[in-house]
mmCIF file of C-alpha atoms and ligand atoms in Angstrom:
data_model
loop_
_atom_site.group_PDB
_atom_site.id
_atom_site.type_symbol
_atom_site.label_atom_id
_atom_site.label_comp_id
_atom_site.label_asym_id
_atom_site.label_seq_id
_atom_site.Cartn_x
_atom_site.Cartn_y
_atom_site.Cartn_z
ATOM 1 C CA MET A 1 98.180 140.262 99.328
ATOM 2 C CA SER A 2 100.530 137.596 101.061
ATOM 3 C CA THR A 3 102.565 135.301 98.863
ATOM 4 C CA ILE A 4 103.866 131.914 100.074
ATOM 5 C CA GLU A 5 107.206 133.506 100.440
ATOM 6 C CA ASP A 6 106.036 135.953 103.235
ATOM 7 C CA ALA A 7 104.246 133.065 105.039
ATOM 8 C CA VAL A 8 107.256 130.694 104.978
ATOM 9 C CA ALA A 9 110.842 130.849 104.686
ATOM 10 C CA ILE A 10 111.982 129.943 101.139
ATOM 11 C CA ASP A 11 115.095 128.222 100.217
ATOM 12 C CA GLY A 12 116.327 130.057 97.345
ATOM 13 C CA ASP A 13 118.790 127.430 96.239
ATOM 14 C CA LYS A 14 116.112 124.885 96.522
ATOM 15 C CA LEU A 15 113.635 126.770 94.568
ATOM 16 C CA MET A 16 116.167 127.285 91.497
ATOM 17 C CA GLN A 17 117.116 123.398 91.623
ATOM 18 C CA PHE A 18 113.533 122.925 91.008
ATOM 19 C CA VAL A 19 113.222 125.364 88.321
ATOM 20 C CA PHE A 20 116.157 124.007 86.557
ATOM 21 C CA ARG A 21 115.015 120.329 86.928
ATOM 22 C CA ALA A 22 111.505 121.462 85.274
ATOM 23 C CA VAL A 23 113.371 123.048 82.524
ATOM 24 C CA ASP A 24 115.190 119.749 81.724
ATOM 25 C CA GLU A 25 111.662 118.152 81.754
ATOM 26 C CA VAL A 26 110.347 120.711 79.379
ATOM 27 C CA GLY A 27 113.412 119.356 77.236
ATOM 28 C CA ALA A 28 112.375 115.869 77.546
ATOM 29 C CA THR A 29 108.719 116.402 76.960
ATOM 30 C CA LEU A 30 109.846 118.299 73.563
ATOM 31 C CA ASN A 31 112.062 115.199 72.908
ATOM 32 C CA THR A 32 109.243 113.152 72.753
ATOM 33 C CA ALA A 33 108.156 114.627 69.440
ATOM 34 C CA LEU A 34 111.671 114.634 68.516
ATOM 35 C CA VAL A 35 112.313 111.156 68.874
ATOM 36 C CA VAL A 36 109.195 110.111 66.996
ATOM 37 C CA MET A 37 110.462 112.628 64.310
ATOM 38 C CA GLY A 38 113.914 110.983 64.253
ATOM 39 C CA ASP A 39 112.318 107.385 63.883
ATOM 40 C CA ARG A 40 110.075 108.588 61.170
ATOM 41 C CA LEU A 41 112.617 110.509 58.918
ATOM 42 C CA GLY A 42 115.151 107.436 59.443
ATOM 43 C CA LEU A 43 117.516 109.869 60.915
ATOM 44 C CA TYR A 44 118.627 107.581 63.758
ATOM 45 C CA HIS A 45 118.800 104.318 61.401
ATOM 46 C CA ALA A 46 121.168 106.446 59.106
ATOM 47 C CA LEU A 47 123.339 107.603 62.022
ATOM 48 C CA ALA A 48 123.329 104.185 63.260
ATOM 49 C CA GLY A 49 126.896 102.650 62.542
ATOM 50 C CA ALA A 50 127.647 105.268 60.239
ATOM 51 C CA GLY A 51 130.194 107.154 62.514
ATOM 52 C CA PRO A 52 130.449 110.771 62.656
ATOM 53 C CA LEU A 53 128.217 112.687 60.340
ATOM 54 C CA SER A 54 127.727 116.391 59.678
ATOM 55 C CA PRO A 55 124.252 117.719 59.274
ATOM 56 C CA ALA A 56 124.468 118.088 55.609
ATOM 57 C CA GLU A 57 125.749 114.237 55.403
ATOM 58 C CA LEU A 58 122.812 113.004 57.657
ATOM 59 C CA ALA A 59 120.189 115.445 55.388
ATOM 60 C CA GLU A 60 121.545 113.832 52.208
ATOM 61 C CA ARG A 61 121.285 110.417 53.238
ATOM 62 C CA THR A 62 117.621 110.701 54.616
ATOM 63 C CA SER A 63 116.514 113.152 51.878
ATOM 64 C CA THR A 64 115.595 115.737 54.717
ATOM 65 C CA ALA A 65 116.413 119.537 54.800
ATOM 66 C CA GLU A 66 119.772 120.409 56.273
ATOM 67 C CA ARG A 67 118.473 123.355 58.349
ATOM 68 C CA TYR A 68 115.921 120.924 60.357
ATOM 69 C CA VAL A 69 118.294 118.262 60.674
ATOM 70 C CA ARG A 70 121.033 120.732 62.180
ATOM 71 C CA GLU A 71 118.632 121.871 65.039
ATOM 72 C CA TRP A 72 117.204 118.317 65.592
ATOM 73 C CA LEU A 73 120.993 116.947 66.023
ATOM 74 C CA ASN A 74 121.915 119.910 68.266
ATOM 75 C CA ALA A 75 118.972 118.987 70.617
ATOM 76 C CA GLN A 76 119.530 115.399 70.650
ATOM 77 C CA ALA A 77 123.359 116.231 71.404
ATOM 78 C CA ALA A 78 122.082 118.622 74.489
ATOM 79 C CA GLY A 79 120.165 115.509 75.549
ATOM 80 C CA GLY A 80 122.750 112.963 75.317
ATOM 81 C CA TYR A 81 121.199 110.876 72.771
ATOM 82 C CA VAL A 82 124.120 111.847 70.111
ATOM 83 C CA GLU A 83 127.569 113.050 70.893
ATOM 84 C CA TYR A 84 128.949 116.219 69.240
ATOM 85 C CA ASP A 85 132.547 116.576 68.072
ATOM 86 C CA PRO A 86 133.113 120.512 68.161
ATOM 87 C CA ASP A 87 136.299 120.180 66.202
ATOM 88 C CA SER A 88 134.845 118.407 63.036
ATOM 89 C CA GLY A 89 131.416 119.583 63.471
ATOM 90 C CA ARG A 90 129.959 116.253 63.286
ATOM 91 C CA TYR A 91 127.600 113.946 65.323
ATOM 92 C CA THR A 92 127.772 110.402 66.413
ATOM 93 C CA LEU A 93 125.042 107.778 67.610
ATOM 94 C CA PRO A 94 126.718 105.830 70.394
ATOM 95 C CA PRO A 95 126.152 101.988 69.767
ATOM 96 C CA GLU A 96 123.867 101.653 72.867
ATOM 97 C CA GLN A 97 121.770 104.419 71.933
ATOM 98 C CA ALA A 98 121.725 103.071 68.158
ATOM 99 C CA VAL A 99 120.114 99.646 69.575
ATOM 100 C CA ALA A 100 117.690 101.146 71.694
ATOM 101 C CA LEU A 101 116.292 103.715 68.735
ATOM 102 C CA THR A 102 116.817 101.105 65.927
ATOM 103 C CA GLU A 103 116.496 97.466 66.816
ATOM 104 C CA PRO A 104 112.750 96.775 66.978
ATOM 105 C CA ASP A 105 113.951 93.029 68.280
ATOM 106 C CA SER A 106 115.906 94.294 71.264
ATOM 107 C CA PRO A 107 114.102 94.263 74.462
ATOM 108 C CA ALA A 108 115.512 97.637 74.832
ATOM 109 C CA TYR A 109 113.983 99.246 71.797
ATOM 110 C CA LEU A 110 112.464 102.560 72.680
ATOM 111 C CA PRO A 111 110.483 104.198 69.774
ATOM 112 C CA GLY A 112 107.258 102.420 70.619
ATOM 113 C CA LEU A 113 107.318 103.984 74.172
ATOM 114 C CA PHE A 114 107.848 107.401 72.754
ATOM 115 C CA GLN A 115 105.119 106.848 70.098
ATOM 116 C CA THR A 116 102.582 106.015 72.494
ATOM 117 C CA ALA A 117 103.529 109.027 74.781
ATOM 118 C CA LEU A 118 103.144 111.293 72.022
ATOM 119 C CA GLY A 119 99.869 109.823 70.879
ATOM 120 C CA SER A 120 98.778 110.188 74.710
ATOM 121 C CA LEU A 121 99.770 113.964 74.597
ATOM 122 C CA ALA A 122 97.914 114.642 71.687
ATOM 123 C CA ASP A 123 94.768 113.878 73.529
ATOM 124 C CA SER A 124 95.765 115.293 76.689
ATOM 125 C CA ALA A 125 93.264 118.459 76.286
ATOM 126 C CA LYS A 126 90.217 115.845 75.901
ATOM 127 C CA ILE A 127 91.491 113.947 78.918
ATOM 128 C CA ALA A 128 91.821 117.317 80.983
ATOM 129 C CA GLU A 129 88.275 118.298 80.061
ATOM 130 C CA ALA A 130 87.031 114.690 81.132
ATOM 131 C CA ALA A 131 88.546 115.171 84.328
ATOM 132 C CA ARG A 132 86.241 118.218 85.338
ATOM 133 C CA THR A 133 83.245 115.719 85.308
ATOM 134 C CA GLY A 134 84.607 112.258 85.646
ATOM 135 C CA ALA A 135 83.767 111.198 82.041
ATOM 136 C CA GLY A 136 85.717 108.597 80.430
ATOM 137 C CA PHE A 137 87.474 108.336 77.095
ATOM 138 C CA GLY A 138 87.779 105.167 75.329
ATOM 139 C CA TRP A 139 90.761 103.453 74.089
ATOM 140 C CA HIS A 140 89.126 103.341 70.451
ATOM 141 C CA GLU A 141 89.015 107.292 70.643
ATOM 142 C CA HIS A 142 92.954 107.883 70.761
ATOM 143 C CA VAL A 143 94.932 108.547 67.840
ATOM 144 C CA HIS A 144 96.454 105.900 66.025
ATOM 145 C CA ASP A 145 99.942 106.611 67.493
ATOM 146 C CA VAL A 146 98.574 105.366 70.867
ATOM 147 C CA HIS A 147 97.584 101.954 69.258
ATOM 148 C CA GLU A 148 100.595 101.426 66.759
ATOM 149 C CA GLY A 149 102.983 102.607 69.562
ATOM 150 C CA CYS A 150 101.522 100.462 72.068
ATOM 151 C CA GLU A 151 102.171 97.368 69.814
ATOM 152 C CA ARG A 152 105.645 98.487 68.841
ATOM 153 C CA PHE A 153 106.575 99.166 72.591
ATOM 154 C CA PHE A 154 105.120 95.658 73.921
ATOM 155 C CA ARG A 155 106.402 93.648 71.005
ATOM 156 C CA PRO A 156 110.027 93.674 72.205
ATOM 157 C CA GLY A 157 109.209 92.653 75.681
ATOM 158 C CA TYR A 158 107.074 89.773 74.564
ATOM 159 C CA ASN A 159 109.651 88.412 72.496
ATOM 160 C CA ALA A 160 112.199 88.527 75.138
ATOM 161 C CA HIS A 161 110.100 86.814 77.878
ATOM 162 C CA LEU A 162 106.898 85.390 76.878
ATOM 163 C CA ILE A 163 108.202 82.160 75.332
ATOM 164 C CA SER A 164 111.352 81.647 77.505
ATOM 165 C CA ASP A 165 110.099 82.849 80.691
ATOM 166 C CA TRP A 166 106.607 83.753 81.144
ATOM 167 C CA LEU A 167 104.739 80.635 79.921
ATOM 168 C CA PRO A 168 107.152 78.242 81.351
ATOM 169 C CA ALA A 169 106.408 79.452 84.641
ATOM 170 C CA LEU A 170 102.975 78.556 84.648
ATOM 171 C CA ASP A 171 101.965 74.988 85.709
ATOM 172 C CA GLY A 172 102.092 72.672 82.984
ATOM 173 C CA VAL A 173 100.957 75.289 80.224
ATOM 174 C CA ALA A 174 104.151 75.082 78.139
ATOM 175 C CA ALA A 175 103.807 71.157 77.756
ATOM 176 C CA LYS A 176 99.836 71.429 77.016
ATOM 177 C CA LEU A 177 100.987 74.079 74.263
ATOM 178 C CA GLU A 178 103.518 71.983 72.803
ATOM 179 C CA ARG A 179 100.746 68.914 72.625
ATOM 180 C CA GLY A 180 98.287 71.292 71.059
ATOM 181 C CA ALA A 181 96.042 73.591 73.182
ATOM 182 C CA LEU A 182 93.245 76.052 72.598
ATOM 183 C CA VAL A 183 93.879 79.589 73.820
ATOM 184 C CA ALA A 184 91.968 82.688 73.939
ATOM 185 C CA ASP A 185 94.287 86.214 74.028
ATOM 186 C CA VAL A 186 91.664 88.670 75.255
ATOM 187 C CA GLY A 187 92.116 92.472 75.043
ATOM 188 C CA CYS A 188 94.820 91.544 72.161
ATOM 189 C CA GLY A 189 95.305 94.648 70.454
ATOM 190 C CA HIS A 190 97.270 94.419 67.443
ATOM 191 C CA GLY A 191 97.954 90.614 68.141
ATOM 192 C CA ALA A 192 101.641 90.681 68.756
ATOM 193 C CA SER A 193 101.145 88.145 71.697
ATOM 194 C CA THR A 194 98.903 86.110 69.743
ATOM 195 C CA ILE A 195 101.114 85.799 66.836
ATOM 196 C CA LEU A 196 104.301 85.282 68.906
ATOM 197 C CA MET A 197 102.663 82.256 70.508
ATOM 198 C CA ALA A 198 101.318 80.560 67.673
ATOM 199 C CA GLN A 199 104.595 80.812 65.746
ATOM 200 C CA ALA A 200 106.372 79.155 69.046
ATOM 201 C CA PHE A 201 103.385 76.349 69.394
ATOM 202 C CA PRO A 202 102.437 75.164 65.935
ATOM 203 C CA ASN A 203 100.369 72.329 67.362
ATOM 204 C CA SER A 204 97.881 74.801 69.229
ATOM 205 C CA THR A 205 95.086 77.249 68.007
ATOM 206 C CA PHE A 206 94.623 80.859 69.098
ATOM 207 C CA ALA A 207 91.503 83.110 69.211
ATOM 208 C CA GLY A 208 92.462 86.700 69.780
ATOM 209 C CA SER A 209 89.686 89.227 70.743
ATOM 210 C CA ASP A 210 89.648 93.027 71.553
ATOM 211 C CA TYR A 211 86.925 95.359 71.652
ATOM 212 C CA HIS A 212 88.778 97.781 69.058
ATOM 213 C CA ASP A 213 87.552 97.031 65.825
ATOM 214 C CA GLY A 214 90.398 98.895 64.223
ATOM 215 C CA SER A 215 93.050 96.907 66.029
ATOM 216 C CA VAL A 216 91.188 93.550 65.563
ATOM 217 C CA GLY A 217 91.717 94.379 61.802
ATOM 218 C CA THR A 218 95.327 95.244 61.929
ATOM 219 C CA ALA A 219 95.837 91.923 64.250
ATOM 220 C CA ARG A 220 94.034 89.857 61.231
ATOM 221 C CA ARG A 221 96.658 91.471 58.568
ATOM 222 C CA ARG A 222 99.642 91.207 60.911
ATOM 223 C CA ALA A 223 98.590 87.134 61.212
ATOM 224 C CA GLN A 224 98.393 86.895 57.253
ATOM 225 C CA GLN A 225 101.675 88.513 57.026
ATOM 226 C CA ALA A 226 103.157 85.954 59.695
ATOM 227 C CA GLY A 227 101.834 82.970 57.832
ATOM 228 C CA VAL A 228 99.621 81.963 60.753
ATOM 229 C CA ALA A 229 96.205 82.958 59.920
ATOM 230 C CA GLY A 230 95.328 79.290 59.545
ATOM 231 C CA ARG A 231 95.441 78.778 63.370
ATOM 232 C CA VAL A 232 94.875 82.199 64.626
ATOM 233 C CA SER A 233 91.487 84.042 64.644
ATOM 234 C CA PHE A 234 90.621 87.381 65.607
ATOM 235 C CA GLU A 235 87.131 88.737 66.737
ATOM 236 C CA THR A 236 85.711 92.198 68.075
ATOM 237 C CA ALA A 237 84.337 91.426 71.332
ATOM 238 C CA LEU A 238 84.422 92.594 75.118
ATOM 239 C CA ALA A 239 86.341 91.090 77.347
ATOM 240 C CA ALA A 240 83.238 89.834 79.227
ATOM 241 C CA ALA A 241 81.564 88.112 75.895
ATOM 242 C CA TYR A 242 84.293 86.792 73.811
ATOM 243 C CA PRO A 243 83.238 83.575 71.957
ATOM 244 C CA GLY A 244 84.219 80.122 72.669
ATOM 245 C CA THR A 245 84.613 77.834 75.593
ATOM 246 C CA GLY A 246 86.906 75.026 76.686
ATOM 247 C CA TYR A 247 90.033 77.091 76.673
ATOM 248 C CA ASP A 248 93.422 75.427 78.176
ATOM 249 C CA LEU A 249 94.527 78.961 78.548
ATOM 250 C CA VAL A 250 93.414 82.518 78.620
ATOM 251 C CA THR A 251 95.572 85.343 78.643
ATOM 252 C CA MET A 252 95.474 88.954 79.118
ATOM 253 C CA PHE A 253 98.262 91.258 78.265
ATOM 254 C CA ASP A 254 98.447 94.792 79.703
ATOM 255 C CA CYS A 255 94.315 94.917 79.473
ATOM 256 C CA LEU A 256 92.655 94.041 82.703
ATOM 257 C CA HIS A 257 93.432 97.435 84.345
ATOM 258 C CA ASP A 258 92.207 99.077 81.218
ATOM 259 C CA MET A 259 88.697 97.408 81.239
ATOM 260 C CA GLY A 260 85.428 99.022 82.892
ATOM 261 C CA ASP A 261 84.446 95.745 84.617
ATOM 262 C CA PRO A 262 87.610 93.442 85.324
ATOM 263 C CA VAL A 263 85.457 91.551 87.746
ATOM 264 C CA GLY A 264 82.754 90.753 84.914
ATOM 265 C CA ALA A 265 85.502 89.971 82.411
ATOM 266 C CA ALA A 266 87.064 87.528 85.143
ATOM 267 C CA ARG A 267 83.697 85.610 85.623
ATOM 268 C CA HIS A 268 83.517 85.181 81.893
ATOM 269 C CA VAL A 269 87.013 83.691 81.784
ATOM 270 C CA ARG A 270 86.532 81.394 84.425
ATOM 271 C CA GLY A 271 82.981 80.287 82.583
ATOM 272 C CA THR A 272 85.215 79.615 79.180
ATOM 273 C CA LEU A 273 87.935 78.253 80.743
ATOM 274 C CA LYS A 274 88.296 74.061 80.920
ATOM 275 C CA PRO A 275 88.311 72.996 84.668
ATOM 276 C CA ASP A 276 92.078 72.419 84.459
ATOM 277 C CA GLY A 277 92.482 75.638 82.395
ATOM 278 C CA THR A 278 94.844 78.440 83.320
ATOM 279 C CA TRP A 279 94.357 82.274 83.292
ATOM 280 C CA MET A 280 97.619 84.405 82.579
ATOM 281 C CA ILE A 281 97.412 87.963 83.426
ATOM 282 C CA VAL A 282 100.235 90.374 82.678
ATOM 283 C CA GLU A 283 100.077 93.770 84.274
ATOM 284 C CA PRO A 284 102.549 96.473 84.733
ATOM 285 C CA HIS A 285 104.972 95.896 87.567
ATOM 286 C CA ALA A 286 103.434 97.860 90.491
ATOM 287 C CA GLY A 287 103.704 97.703 94.533
ATOM 288 C CA ASP A 288 100.470 97.594 96.337
ATOM 289 C CA ARG A 289 101.394 100.953 97.990
ATOM 290 C CA VAL A 290 101.660 104.520 96.254
ATOM 291 C CA GLU A 291 105.052 105.196 97.970
ATOM 292 C CA GLU A 292 106.435 101.878 96.280
ATOM 293 C CA ASN A 293 105.837 103.143 92.655
ATOM 294 C CA LEU A 294 107.289 106.765 93.106
ATOM 295 C CA ASN A 295 110.380 105.999 90.859
ATOM 296 C CA PRO A 296 110.846 106.378 87.125
ATOM 297 C CA VAL A 297 109.079 103.157 85.995
ATOM 298 C CA GLY A 298 105.915 104.131 88.290
ATOM 299 C CA ARG A 299 106.058 107.781 87.138
ATOM 300 C CA ALA A 300 105.899 106.804 83.426
ATOM 301 C CA TYR A 301 102.918 104.164 84.405
ATOM 302 C CA TYR A 302 101.087 106.730 86.425
ATOM 303 C CA GLY A 303 101.441 109.245 83.537
ATOM 304 C CA PHE A 304 100.101 107.040 80.951
ATOM 305 C CA SER A 305 97.635 105.767 83.593
ATOM 306 C CA THR A 306 95.957 109.382 83.739
ATOM 307 C CA LEU A 307 95.794 109.944 80.091
ATOM 308 C CA LEU A 308 94.881 106.266 78.829
ATOM 309 C CA CYS A 309 94.236 103.927 81.234
ATOM 310 C CA THR A 310 92.069 105.261 83.521
ATOM 311 C CA PRO A 311 89.781 107.033 81.026
ATOM 312 C CA ALA A 312 89.303 104.120 79.135
ATOM 313 C CA SER A 313 87.986 102.161 82.106
ATOM 314 C CA LEU A 314 85.762 105.149 83.050
ATOM 315 C CA SER A 315 84.367 105.171 79.612
ATOM 316 C CA GLN A 316 82.968 101.557 80.035
ATOM 317 C CA GLU A 317 80.226 100.154 82.375
ATOM 318 C CA VAL A 318 81.038 99.729 85.913
ATOM 319 C CA GLY A 319 84.134 101.976 85.461
ATOM 320 C CA LEU A 320 85.988 100.530 88.115
ATOM 321 C CA ALA A 321 89.389 102.381 86.849
ATOM 322 C CA LEU A 322 91.957 99.866 88.611
ATOM 323 C CA GLY A 323 94.562 102.138 87.191
ATOM 324 C CA ALA A 324 97.923 100.886 85.702
ATOM 325 C CA GLN A 325 99.718 100.635 88.894
ATOM 326 C CA ALA A 326 96.766 98.627 90.726
ATOM 327 C CA GLY A 327 99.161 96.229 92.243
ATOM 328 C CA GLU A 328 99.017 92.386 93.005
ATOM 329 C CA ALA A 329 96.681 92.673 96.129
ATOM 330 C CA ARG A 330 93.884 94.749 93.823
ATOM 331 C CA ILE A 331 94.359 92.176 90.950
ATOM 332 C CA ARG A 332 94.030 89.176 93.534
ATOM 333 C CA ASP A 333 90.830 90.915 94.593
ATOM 334 C CA VAL A 334 89.282 90.837 91.004
ATOM 335 C CA VAL A 335 90.436 87.450 90.531
ATOM 336 C CA THR A 336 89.017 86.112 93.868
ATOM 337 C CA ALA A 337 85.906 87.821 93.073
ATOM 338 C CA ALA A 338 85.180 86.090 90.147
ATOM 339 C CA GLY A 339 85.590 82.583 91.945
ATOM 340 C CA PHE A 340 89.101 81.629 90.726
ATOM 341 C CA THR A 341 90.499 79.544 93.941
ATOM 342 C CA ARG A 342 94.140 80.040 93.255
ATOM 343 C CA PHE A 343 96.287 82.818 92.508
ATOM 344 C CA ARG A 344 100.008 83.571 92.314
ATOM 345 C CA ARG A 345 102.752 85.557 90.927
ATOM 346 C CA ALA A 346 104.312 83.388 88.451
ATOM 347 C CA ALA A 347 107.345 85.817 86.933
ATOM 348 C CA GLU A 348 108.228 89.409 86.874
ATOM 349 C CA THR A 349 110.556 91.899 84.912
ATOM 350 C CA PRO A 350 111.258 95.575 85.774
ATOM 351 C CA PHE A 351 108.158 96.511 83.808
ATOM 352 C CA ASN A 352 105.611 93.630 84.175
ATOM 353 C CA ALA A 353 104.297 91.054 86.705
ATOM 354 C CA VAL A 354 102.718 87.843 85.491
ATOM 355 C CA PHE A 355 99.874 86.008 87.550
ATOM 356 C CA GLU A 356 98.527 82.789 87.269
ATOM 357 C CA ALA A 357 94.950 81.859 88.152
ATOM 358 C CA ARG A 358 93.176 78.834 88.209
ATOM 359 C CA PRO A 359 89.437 77.855 88.844
HETATM 360 C C1 SAM B 401 97.342 98.957 76.421
HETATM 361 S S1 SAM B 401 96.288 97.837 75.181
HETATM 362 C C2 SAM B 401 97.063 96.143 75.016
HETATM 363 C C3 SAM B 401 97.122 95.734 73.871
HETATM 364 C C4 SAM B 401 97.863 94.328 73.674
HETATM 365 N N1 SAM B 401 97.300 93.406 74.812
HETATM 366 C C5 SAM B 401 99.291 94.355 73.607
HETATM 367 O O1 SAM B 401 99.782 93.986 74.775
HETATM 368 O O2 SAM B 401 99.888 94.861 72.988
HETATM 369 C C6 SAM B 401 95.028 97.458 76.145
HETATM 370 C C7 SAM B 401 94.052 96.724 75.057
HETATM 371 O O3 SAM B 401 92.658 96.510 75.878
HETATM 372 C C8 SAM B 401 91.507 96.681 75.013
HETATM 373 N N2 SAM B 401 90.372 96.928 75.801
HETATM 374 C C9 SAM B 401 90.083 97.776 76.743
HETATM 375 N N3 SAM B 401 88.848 97.423 77.493
HETATM 376 C C10 SAM B 401 88.597 96.180 76.956
HETATM 377 C C11 SAM B 401 87.613 95.500 76.931
HETATM 378 N N4 SAM B 401 86.404 95.662 78.151
HETATM 379 N N5 SAM B 401 87.321 94.164 76.246
HETATM 380 C C12 SAM B 401 88.332 94.163 75.454
HETATM 381 N N6 SAM B 401 89.375 94.460 75.313
HETATM 382 C C13 SAM B 401 89.561 95.815 75.816
HETATM 383 C C14 SAM B 401 91.765 97.710 74.039
HETATM 384 O O4 SAM B 401 91.195 97.790 72.957
HETATM 385 C C15 SAM B 401 93.469 97.683 74.049
HETATM 386 O O5 SAM B 401 93.779 96.928 72.548
#
């Protein structure tokens, strides 16, 4: 039997470079669970600002078992998440890592991203089976870590950009919201964006909707806790059928590409908007061509897209499956197919593109 090595000249150094890179990736894959573990057990919080700690000191402060904590710390040190001092046998969380791992209001906050990734991996065997047949796998079928991790990951970015940059980048929208506008936040998940807008614009009224009943229940609780439930309602509805008309603004945050029938949803948006209304579409940052997305951000998005977004769309009617790296041209096609006459990119960050569509 001939092997690849017989058929082509193999560069042994390149082969070993690839193998060692892959070993690093196995460490990174396992670290996804270790970051969630550190988050859940309060290990990062106990390390943050505490100076050098021994495994026994960290275990005592977190009411955990020293032997587990020592092994976890060594894995964290090997990955550059904590620093190890061999002389004292103590471990320190650098201040930058402390911000990214323990401050939920920082745009750099990471635990939600890891929690979503871990939830996606938990369902990966089912996705592999679905890939044999092309069957879908709905957002609602995923484990809770996907839903909660998504909220925890996206909220810091919305805190940083939505009120200060994205809404002001839309033509005349911030002024309408100040005066008092009617807003539909479609595919709202746990309602992080809805509640943030409601807090910023006390004269406006917000109608959130999502097809996932569990997420809608959480969004209602979050609105109560935030004290905005009087002006914020949440309904379980498909994007192609959410209730109400006469909206000044319809928003969709990171959900258009998850929908089976984004053109049908876009038509419904057009039918529910006032003639001078605005549709704001926030999508993952992406170039139109595959080769433009072959970078670390694109890699993460293509990974989530394979495990979450594409199966979610395929589970619904039409199953257009835009994917999380659809790019501006495909989003424009969806918007114009529904009869919108104006479309432009209004703002962007390294992770998101913000589009404005007008009837
Ligand atoms: C990635 S999550 C984003 C959630 C939320 N917008 C956020 O930014 O945190 C995608 C959301 O789209 C919702 N979704 C998917 N297909 C939908 C559809 N056809 N109609 C309404 N919601 C949908 C899912 O239930 C999920 O909450």
